[in-house]
Tab-separated table of C-alpha atoms and ligand atoms in Angstrom:
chain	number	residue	atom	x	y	z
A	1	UNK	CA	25.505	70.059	-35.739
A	2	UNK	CA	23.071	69.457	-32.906
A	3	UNK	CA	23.793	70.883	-29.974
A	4	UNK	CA	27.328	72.289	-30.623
A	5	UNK	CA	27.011	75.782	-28.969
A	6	UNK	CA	25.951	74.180	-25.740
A	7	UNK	CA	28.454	71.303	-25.847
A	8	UNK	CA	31.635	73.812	-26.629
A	9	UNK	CA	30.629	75.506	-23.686
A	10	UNK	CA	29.400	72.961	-21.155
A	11	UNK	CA	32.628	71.256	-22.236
A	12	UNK	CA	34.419	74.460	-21.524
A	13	UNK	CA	33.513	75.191	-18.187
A	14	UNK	CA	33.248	71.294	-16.875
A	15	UNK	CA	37.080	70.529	-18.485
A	16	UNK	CA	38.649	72.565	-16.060
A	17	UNK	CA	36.774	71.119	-13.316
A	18	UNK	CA	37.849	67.610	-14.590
A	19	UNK	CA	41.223	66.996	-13.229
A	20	UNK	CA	40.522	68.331	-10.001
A	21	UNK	CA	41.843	66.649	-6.922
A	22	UNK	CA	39.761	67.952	-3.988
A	23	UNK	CA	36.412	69.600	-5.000
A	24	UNK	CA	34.621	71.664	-2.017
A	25	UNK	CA	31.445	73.108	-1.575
A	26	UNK	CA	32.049	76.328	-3.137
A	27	UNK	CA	33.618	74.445	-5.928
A	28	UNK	CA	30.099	73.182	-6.935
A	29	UNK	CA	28.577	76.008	-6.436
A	30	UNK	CA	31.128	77.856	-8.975
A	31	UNK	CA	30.416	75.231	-11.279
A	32	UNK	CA	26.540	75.304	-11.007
A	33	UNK	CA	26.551	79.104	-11.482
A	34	UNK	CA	28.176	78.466	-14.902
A	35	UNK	CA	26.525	75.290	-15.825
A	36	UNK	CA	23.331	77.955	-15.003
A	37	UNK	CA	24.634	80.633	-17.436
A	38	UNK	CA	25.082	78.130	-20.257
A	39	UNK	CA	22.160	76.156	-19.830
A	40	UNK	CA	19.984	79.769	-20.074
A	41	UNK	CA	21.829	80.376	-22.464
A	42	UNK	CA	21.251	77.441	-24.778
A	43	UNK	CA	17.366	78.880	-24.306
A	44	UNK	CA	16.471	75.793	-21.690
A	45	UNK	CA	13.173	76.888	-19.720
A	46	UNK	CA	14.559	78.775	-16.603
A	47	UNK	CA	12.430	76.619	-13.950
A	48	UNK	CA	13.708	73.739	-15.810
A	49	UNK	CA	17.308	75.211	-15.264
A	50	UNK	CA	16.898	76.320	-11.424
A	51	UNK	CA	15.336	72.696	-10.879
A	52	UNK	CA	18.304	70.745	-12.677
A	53	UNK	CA	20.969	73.139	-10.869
A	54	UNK	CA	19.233	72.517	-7.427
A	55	UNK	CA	19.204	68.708	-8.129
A	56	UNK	CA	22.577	68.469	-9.281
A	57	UNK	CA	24.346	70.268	-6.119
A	58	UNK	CA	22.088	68.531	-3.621
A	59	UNK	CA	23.945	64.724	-5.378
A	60	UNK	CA	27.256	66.518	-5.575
A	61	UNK	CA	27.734	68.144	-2.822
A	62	UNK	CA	26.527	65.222	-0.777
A	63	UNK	CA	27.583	62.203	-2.410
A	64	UNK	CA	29.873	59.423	-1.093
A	65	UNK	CA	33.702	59.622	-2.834
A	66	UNK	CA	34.378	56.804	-5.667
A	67	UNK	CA	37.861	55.832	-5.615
A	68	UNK	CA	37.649	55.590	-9.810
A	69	UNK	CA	36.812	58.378	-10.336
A	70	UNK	CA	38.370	62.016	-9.358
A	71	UNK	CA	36.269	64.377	-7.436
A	72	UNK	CA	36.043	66.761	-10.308
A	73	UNK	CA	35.457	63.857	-12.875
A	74	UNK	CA	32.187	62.386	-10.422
A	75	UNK	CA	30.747	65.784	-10.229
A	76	UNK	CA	30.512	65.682	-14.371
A	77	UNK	CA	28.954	61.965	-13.934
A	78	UNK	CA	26.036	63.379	-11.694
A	79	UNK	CA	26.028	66.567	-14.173
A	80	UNK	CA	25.410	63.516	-16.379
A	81	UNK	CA	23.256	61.740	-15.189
A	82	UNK	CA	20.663	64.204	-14.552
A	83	UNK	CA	20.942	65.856	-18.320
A	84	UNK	CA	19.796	62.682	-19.474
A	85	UNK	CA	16.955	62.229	-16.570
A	86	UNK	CA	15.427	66.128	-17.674
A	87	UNK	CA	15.059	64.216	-21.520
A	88	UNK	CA	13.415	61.393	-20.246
A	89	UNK	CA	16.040	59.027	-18.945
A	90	UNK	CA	15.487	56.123	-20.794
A	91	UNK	CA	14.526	55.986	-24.447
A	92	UNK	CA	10.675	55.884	-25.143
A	93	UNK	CA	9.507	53.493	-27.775
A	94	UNK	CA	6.364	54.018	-30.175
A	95	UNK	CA	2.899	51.914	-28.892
A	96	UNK	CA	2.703	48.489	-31.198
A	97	UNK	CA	-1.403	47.918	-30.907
A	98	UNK	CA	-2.302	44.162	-29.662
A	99	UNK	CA	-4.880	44.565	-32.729
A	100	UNK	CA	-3.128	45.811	-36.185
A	101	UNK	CA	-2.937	48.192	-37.313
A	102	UNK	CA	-1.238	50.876	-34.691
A	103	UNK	CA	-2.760	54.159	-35.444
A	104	UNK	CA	-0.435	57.271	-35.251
A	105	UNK	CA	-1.914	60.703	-35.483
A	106	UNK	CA	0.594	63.308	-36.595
A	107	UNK	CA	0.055	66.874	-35.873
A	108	UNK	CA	1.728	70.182	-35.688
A	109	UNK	CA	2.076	73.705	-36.588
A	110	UNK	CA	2.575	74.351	-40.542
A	111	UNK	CA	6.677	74.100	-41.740
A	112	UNK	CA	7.652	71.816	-38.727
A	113	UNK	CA	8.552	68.890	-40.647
A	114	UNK	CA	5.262	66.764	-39.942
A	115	UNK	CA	4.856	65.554	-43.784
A	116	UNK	CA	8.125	65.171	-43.971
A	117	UNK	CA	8.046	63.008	-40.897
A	118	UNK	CA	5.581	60.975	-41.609
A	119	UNK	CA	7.435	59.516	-44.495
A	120	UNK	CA	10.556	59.044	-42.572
A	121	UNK	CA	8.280	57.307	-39.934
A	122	UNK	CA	7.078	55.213	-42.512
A	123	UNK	CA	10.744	54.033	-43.819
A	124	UNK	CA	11.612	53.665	-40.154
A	125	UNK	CA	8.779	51.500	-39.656
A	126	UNK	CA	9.238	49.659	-43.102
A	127	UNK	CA	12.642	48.954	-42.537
A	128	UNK	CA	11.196	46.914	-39.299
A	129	UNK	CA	9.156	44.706	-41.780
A	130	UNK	CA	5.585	46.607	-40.518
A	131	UNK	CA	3.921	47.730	-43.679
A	132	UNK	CA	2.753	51.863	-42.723
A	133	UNK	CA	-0.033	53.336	-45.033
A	134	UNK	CA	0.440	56.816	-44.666
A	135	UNK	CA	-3.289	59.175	-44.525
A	136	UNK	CA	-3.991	62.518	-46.409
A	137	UNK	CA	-5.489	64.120	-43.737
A	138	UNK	CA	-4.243	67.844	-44.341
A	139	UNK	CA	-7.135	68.722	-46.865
A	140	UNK	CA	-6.537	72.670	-46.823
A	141	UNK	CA	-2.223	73.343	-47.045
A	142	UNK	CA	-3.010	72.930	-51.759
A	143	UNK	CA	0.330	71.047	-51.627
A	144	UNK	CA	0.483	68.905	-48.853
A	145	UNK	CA	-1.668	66.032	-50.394
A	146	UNK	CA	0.740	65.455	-54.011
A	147	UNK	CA	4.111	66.263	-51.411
A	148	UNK	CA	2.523	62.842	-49.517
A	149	UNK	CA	2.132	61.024	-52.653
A	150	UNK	CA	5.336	62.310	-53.783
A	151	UNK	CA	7.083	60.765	-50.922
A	152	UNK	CA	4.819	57.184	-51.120
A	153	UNK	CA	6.463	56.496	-54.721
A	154	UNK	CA	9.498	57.847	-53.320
A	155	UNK	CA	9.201	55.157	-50.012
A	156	UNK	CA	7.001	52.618	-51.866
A	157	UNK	CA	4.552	53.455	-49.371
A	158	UNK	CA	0.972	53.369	-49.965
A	159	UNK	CA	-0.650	56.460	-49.477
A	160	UNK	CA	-4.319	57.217	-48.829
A	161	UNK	CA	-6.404	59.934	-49.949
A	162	UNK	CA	-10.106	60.962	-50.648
A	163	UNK	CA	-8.901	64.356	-52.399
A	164	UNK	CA	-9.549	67.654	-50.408
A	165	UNK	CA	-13.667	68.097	-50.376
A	166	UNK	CA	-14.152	64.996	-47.545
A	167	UNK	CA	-13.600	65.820	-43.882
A	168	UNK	CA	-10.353	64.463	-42.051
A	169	UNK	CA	-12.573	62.729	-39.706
A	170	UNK	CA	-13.701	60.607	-43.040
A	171	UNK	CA	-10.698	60.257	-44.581
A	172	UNK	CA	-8.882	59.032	-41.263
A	173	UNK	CA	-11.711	56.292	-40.655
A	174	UNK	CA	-12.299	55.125	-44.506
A	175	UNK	CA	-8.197	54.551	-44.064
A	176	UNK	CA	-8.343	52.682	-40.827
A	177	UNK	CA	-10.999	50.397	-42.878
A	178	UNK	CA	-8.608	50.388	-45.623
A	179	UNK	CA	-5.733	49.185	-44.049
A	180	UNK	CA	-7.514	46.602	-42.304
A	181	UNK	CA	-8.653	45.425	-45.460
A	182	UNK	CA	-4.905	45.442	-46.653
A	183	UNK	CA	-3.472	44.041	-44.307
A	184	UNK	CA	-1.401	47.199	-43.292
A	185	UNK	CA	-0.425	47.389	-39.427
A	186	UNK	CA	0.223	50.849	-39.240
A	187	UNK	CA	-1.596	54.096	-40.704
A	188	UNK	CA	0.066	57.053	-39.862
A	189	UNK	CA	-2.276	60.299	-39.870
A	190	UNK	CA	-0.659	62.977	-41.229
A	191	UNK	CA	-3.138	66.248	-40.394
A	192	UNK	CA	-4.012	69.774	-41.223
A	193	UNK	CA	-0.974	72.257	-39.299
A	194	UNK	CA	-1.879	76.231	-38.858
A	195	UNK	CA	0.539	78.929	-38.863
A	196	UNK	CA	-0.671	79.561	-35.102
A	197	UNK	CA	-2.713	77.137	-32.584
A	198	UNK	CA	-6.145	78.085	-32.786
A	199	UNK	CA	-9.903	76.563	-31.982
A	200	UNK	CA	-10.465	75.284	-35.517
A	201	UNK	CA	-7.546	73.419	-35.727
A	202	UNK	CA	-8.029	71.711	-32.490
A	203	UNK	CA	-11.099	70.956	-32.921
A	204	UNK	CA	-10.444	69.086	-35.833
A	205	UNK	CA	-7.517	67.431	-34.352
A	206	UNK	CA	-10.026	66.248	-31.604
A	207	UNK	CA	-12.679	65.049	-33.616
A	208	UNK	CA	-9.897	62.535	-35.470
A	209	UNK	CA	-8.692	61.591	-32.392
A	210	UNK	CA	-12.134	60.901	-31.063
A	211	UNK	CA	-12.991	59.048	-34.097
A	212	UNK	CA	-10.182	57.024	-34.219
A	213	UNK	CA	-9.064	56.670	-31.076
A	214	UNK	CA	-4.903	56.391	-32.057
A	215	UNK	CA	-2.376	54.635	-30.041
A	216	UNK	CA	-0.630	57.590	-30.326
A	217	UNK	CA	-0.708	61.191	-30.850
A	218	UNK	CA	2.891	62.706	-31.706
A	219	UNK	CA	3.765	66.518	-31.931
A	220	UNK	CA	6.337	67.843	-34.489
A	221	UNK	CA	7.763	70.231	-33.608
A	222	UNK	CA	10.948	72.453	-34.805
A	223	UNK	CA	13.695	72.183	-32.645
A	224	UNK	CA	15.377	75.637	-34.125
A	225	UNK	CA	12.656	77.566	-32.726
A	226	UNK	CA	13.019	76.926	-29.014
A	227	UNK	CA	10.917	77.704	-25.909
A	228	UNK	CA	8.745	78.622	-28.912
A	229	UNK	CA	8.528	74.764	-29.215
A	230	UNK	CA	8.344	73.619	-25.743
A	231	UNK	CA	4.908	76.107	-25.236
A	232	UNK	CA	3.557	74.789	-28.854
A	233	UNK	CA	3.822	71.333	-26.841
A	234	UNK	CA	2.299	72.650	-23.724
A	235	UNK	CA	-0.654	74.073	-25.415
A	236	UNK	CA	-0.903	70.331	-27.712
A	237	UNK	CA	-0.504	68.309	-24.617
A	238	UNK	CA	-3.219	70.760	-23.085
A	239	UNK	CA	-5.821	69.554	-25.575
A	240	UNK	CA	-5.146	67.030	-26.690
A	241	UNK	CA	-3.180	64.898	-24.610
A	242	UNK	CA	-0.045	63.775	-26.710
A	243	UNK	CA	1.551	60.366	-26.201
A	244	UNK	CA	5.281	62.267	-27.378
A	245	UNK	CA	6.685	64.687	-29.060
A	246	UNK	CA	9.409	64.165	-32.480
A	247	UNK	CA	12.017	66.957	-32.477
A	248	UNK	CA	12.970	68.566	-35.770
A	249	UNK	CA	15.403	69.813	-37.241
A	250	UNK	CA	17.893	68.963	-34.489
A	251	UNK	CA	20.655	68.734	-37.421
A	252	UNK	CA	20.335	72.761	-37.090
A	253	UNK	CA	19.861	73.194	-33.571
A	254	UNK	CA	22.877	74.500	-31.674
A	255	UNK	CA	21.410	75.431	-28.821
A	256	UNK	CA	19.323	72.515	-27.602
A	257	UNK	CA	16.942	74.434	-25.385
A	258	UNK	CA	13.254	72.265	-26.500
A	259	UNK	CA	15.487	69.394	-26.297
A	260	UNK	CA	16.327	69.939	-22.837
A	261	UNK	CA	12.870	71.419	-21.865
A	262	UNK	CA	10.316	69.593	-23.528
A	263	UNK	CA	10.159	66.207	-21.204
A	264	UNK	CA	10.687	68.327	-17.772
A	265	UNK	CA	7.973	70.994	-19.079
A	266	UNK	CA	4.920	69.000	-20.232
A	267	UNK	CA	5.967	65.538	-19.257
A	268	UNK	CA	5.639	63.393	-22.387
A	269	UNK	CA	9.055	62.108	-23.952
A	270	UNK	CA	10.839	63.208	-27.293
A	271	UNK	CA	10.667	59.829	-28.955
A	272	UNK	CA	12.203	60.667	-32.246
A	273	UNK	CA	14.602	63.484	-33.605
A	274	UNK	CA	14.966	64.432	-37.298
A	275	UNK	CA	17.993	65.178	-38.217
A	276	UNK	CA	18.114	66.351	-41.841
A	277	UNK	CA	15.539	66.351	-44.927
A	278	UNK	CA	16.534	63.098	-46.043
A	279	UNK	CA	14.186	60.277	-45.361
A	280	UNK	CA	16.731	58.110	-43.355
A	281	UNK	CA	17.265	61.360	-40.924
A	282	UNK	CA	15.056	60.551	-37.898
A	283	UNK	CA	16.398	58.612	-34.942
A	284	UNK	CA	14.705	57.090	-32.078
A	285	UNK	CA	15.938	59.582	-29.253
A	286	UNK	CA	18.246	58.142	-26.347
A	287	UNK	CA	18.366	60.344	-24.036
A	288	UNK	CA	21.849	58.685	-22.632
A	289	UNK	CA	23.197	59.395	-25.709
A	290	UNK	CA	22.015	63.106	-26.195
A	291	UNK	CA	23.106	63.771	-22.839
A	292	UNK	CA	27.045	61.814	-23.678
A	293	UNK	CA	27.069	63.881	-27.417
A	294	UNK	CA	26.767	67.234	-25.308
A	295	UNK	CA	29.077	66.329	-22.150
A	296	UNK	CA	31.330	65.062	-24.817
B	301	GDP	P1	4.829	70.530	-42.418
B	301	GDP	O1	4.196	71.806	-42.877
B	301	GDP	O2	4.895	70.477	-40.920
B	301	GDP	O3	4.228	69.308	-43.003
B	301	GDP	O4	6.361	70.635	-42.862
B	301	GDP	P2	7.174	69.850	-43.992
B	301	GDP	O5	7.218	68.404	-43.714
B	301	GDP	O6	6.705	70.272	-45.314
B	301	GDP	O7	8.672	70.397	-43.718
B	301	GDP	C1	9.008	71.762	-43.765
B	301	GDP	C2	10.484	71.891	-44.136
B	301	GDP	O8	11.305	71.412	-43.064
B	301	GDP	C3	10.889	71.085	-45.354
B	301	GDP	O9	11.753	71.858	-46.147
B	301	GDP	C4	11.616	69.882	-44.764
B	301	GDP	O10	12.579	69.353	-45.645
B	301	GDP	C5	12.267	70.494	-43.554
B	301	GDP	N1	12.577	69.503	-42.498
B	301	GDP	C6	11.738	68.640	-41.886
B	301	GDP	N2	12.381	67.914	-40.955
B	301	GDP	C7	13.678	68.321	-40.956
B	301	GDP	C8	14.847	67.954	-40.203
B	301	GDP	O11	14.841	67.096	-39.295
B	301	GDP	N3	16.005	68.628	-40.505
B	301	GDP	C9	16.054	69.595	-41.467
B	301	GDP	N4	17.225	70.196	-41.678
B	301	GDP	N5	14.971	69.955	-42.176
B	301	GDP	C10	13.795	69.338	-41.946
């Protein structure tokens, strides 16, 4: 379940803090030190922690008293409010071009779920009445072109491919053409992922994105693996400028560190989580909602 360890304990420690009838200074700071302990703990970046922490006394300590609510019970509402302000506070939406079709690059590090994700972006979108074409752009991974075509029967999504011998820059423009053609308003890129970041890889990834200038440039990343994933995002949003980030794997993450992190560290929002291998496992992320499910 996403999030659990970090919920059972936040829960923990905030619980006995609920009831309370007269909450003081040192209170807070009691609190704080353990929210601290289990945020760390749930592998959030530790700047991100010690800048939550410090905005969350400075509101509790100094706020006004609401007669609804009890002291203890308004210090959990701030503690609240600012978990779902470090994921973004409001829920960010995917770019619909003026001009069809909406281009979406997909990229990634090999095994985070991008292919995968790109079919369950193409149901999601489907399912709105848009009609996706999803793009073999990942020419070198021998698998990752049938596992696309796979999934297109699967979806009844078209899928487009020039084989593996023409460049990705090629393959993403001839598809562009091809969906205008069609009639398709959305063509969903996925690309080539590396087992590390490295110049070649980039430097394809820029040269599509050049090419065909997209609407928006998303970044899968695995959930599971942490502040691994929150500095895979830095480096991404480093060169190539993403437009957000989709969280995997979330069904498996306990912990809920990149969750927490990502926004605060490179500033672009988690727009969608996965949340299983099925196609029908990726949500929009609320933030509201992420922050409810681990304050309970
Ligand atoms: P790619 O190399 O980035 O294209 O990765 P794939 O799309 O092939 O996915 C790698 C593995 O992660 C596959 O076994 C997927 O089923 C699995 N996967 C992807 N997204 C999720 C998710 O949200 N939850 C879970 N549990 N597994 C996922």
């Amino acid at each position: 379940m996403a999030f659990e360890g970090l919920a059972n304990r936040l829960q923990d420690t905030l619980s006995r803090w609920r009831g309370k009838g007269k909450v003081t200074e040192a209170d807070v700071n009691e609190m704080m030190r353990e929210v601290r302990l289990a945020l760390l703990e749930a592998d959030v970046n530790f700047k991100v922690v010690r800048e939550f922490v410090a905005k969350v006394k400075e509101r509790a300590i100094g706020q006004e008293v609401m007669k609804s609510l009890s002291p203890g019970q308004q210090v959990i509402k701030v503690v609240n409010e600012e978990l779902t302000a470090l994921m973004g506070g409001t829920q960010s939406k995917i770019e619909h071009a003026k001009q069809a079709p909406t281009v979406i690059m997909m990229v990634g590090l090999q095994g985070a779920g991008k292919t995968t994700t790109t079919g369950k972006l193409a149901k999601y979108l489907q399912k709105q009445n848009r009609r996706p074409l999803m793009v073999a752009g990942d020419i070198y991974r021998p698998a990752a072109i049938k596992q696309l075509q796979v999934l297109g029967e699967q979806l009844n999504v078209p899928v487009f491919t020039l084989g593996d011998q023409v460049s990705p820059i090629e393959i993403a423009e001839q598809a562009i053409a091809h969906a205008k053609e069609n009639r398709l308003d959305y063509v969903l890129i996925d690309t080539a992922g590396r087992l590390h970041i490295d110049e070649t890889l980039m430097g394809e990834l820029k040269g599509i994105r050049d090419t065909t200038q997209p609407h928006e440039i998303l970044l899968v990343v695995d959930a599971m693996t942490g502040q691994d994933a929150v500095n895979v995002a830095e480096s991404f949003n480093e060169q190539l400028e993403l437009s957000g980030v989709v969280l995997t794997k979330l069904d498996g993450d306990t912990r809920g560190g990149a969750a927490l992190s990502v926004k605060a560290v490179t500033g672009k929002p988690i727009k969608f989580a996965g949340m299983g291998e099925k196609m029908d496992a990726l949500e929009p992320f609320h933030p509201d909602r992420m922050a409810s499910r681990i304050l309970g």
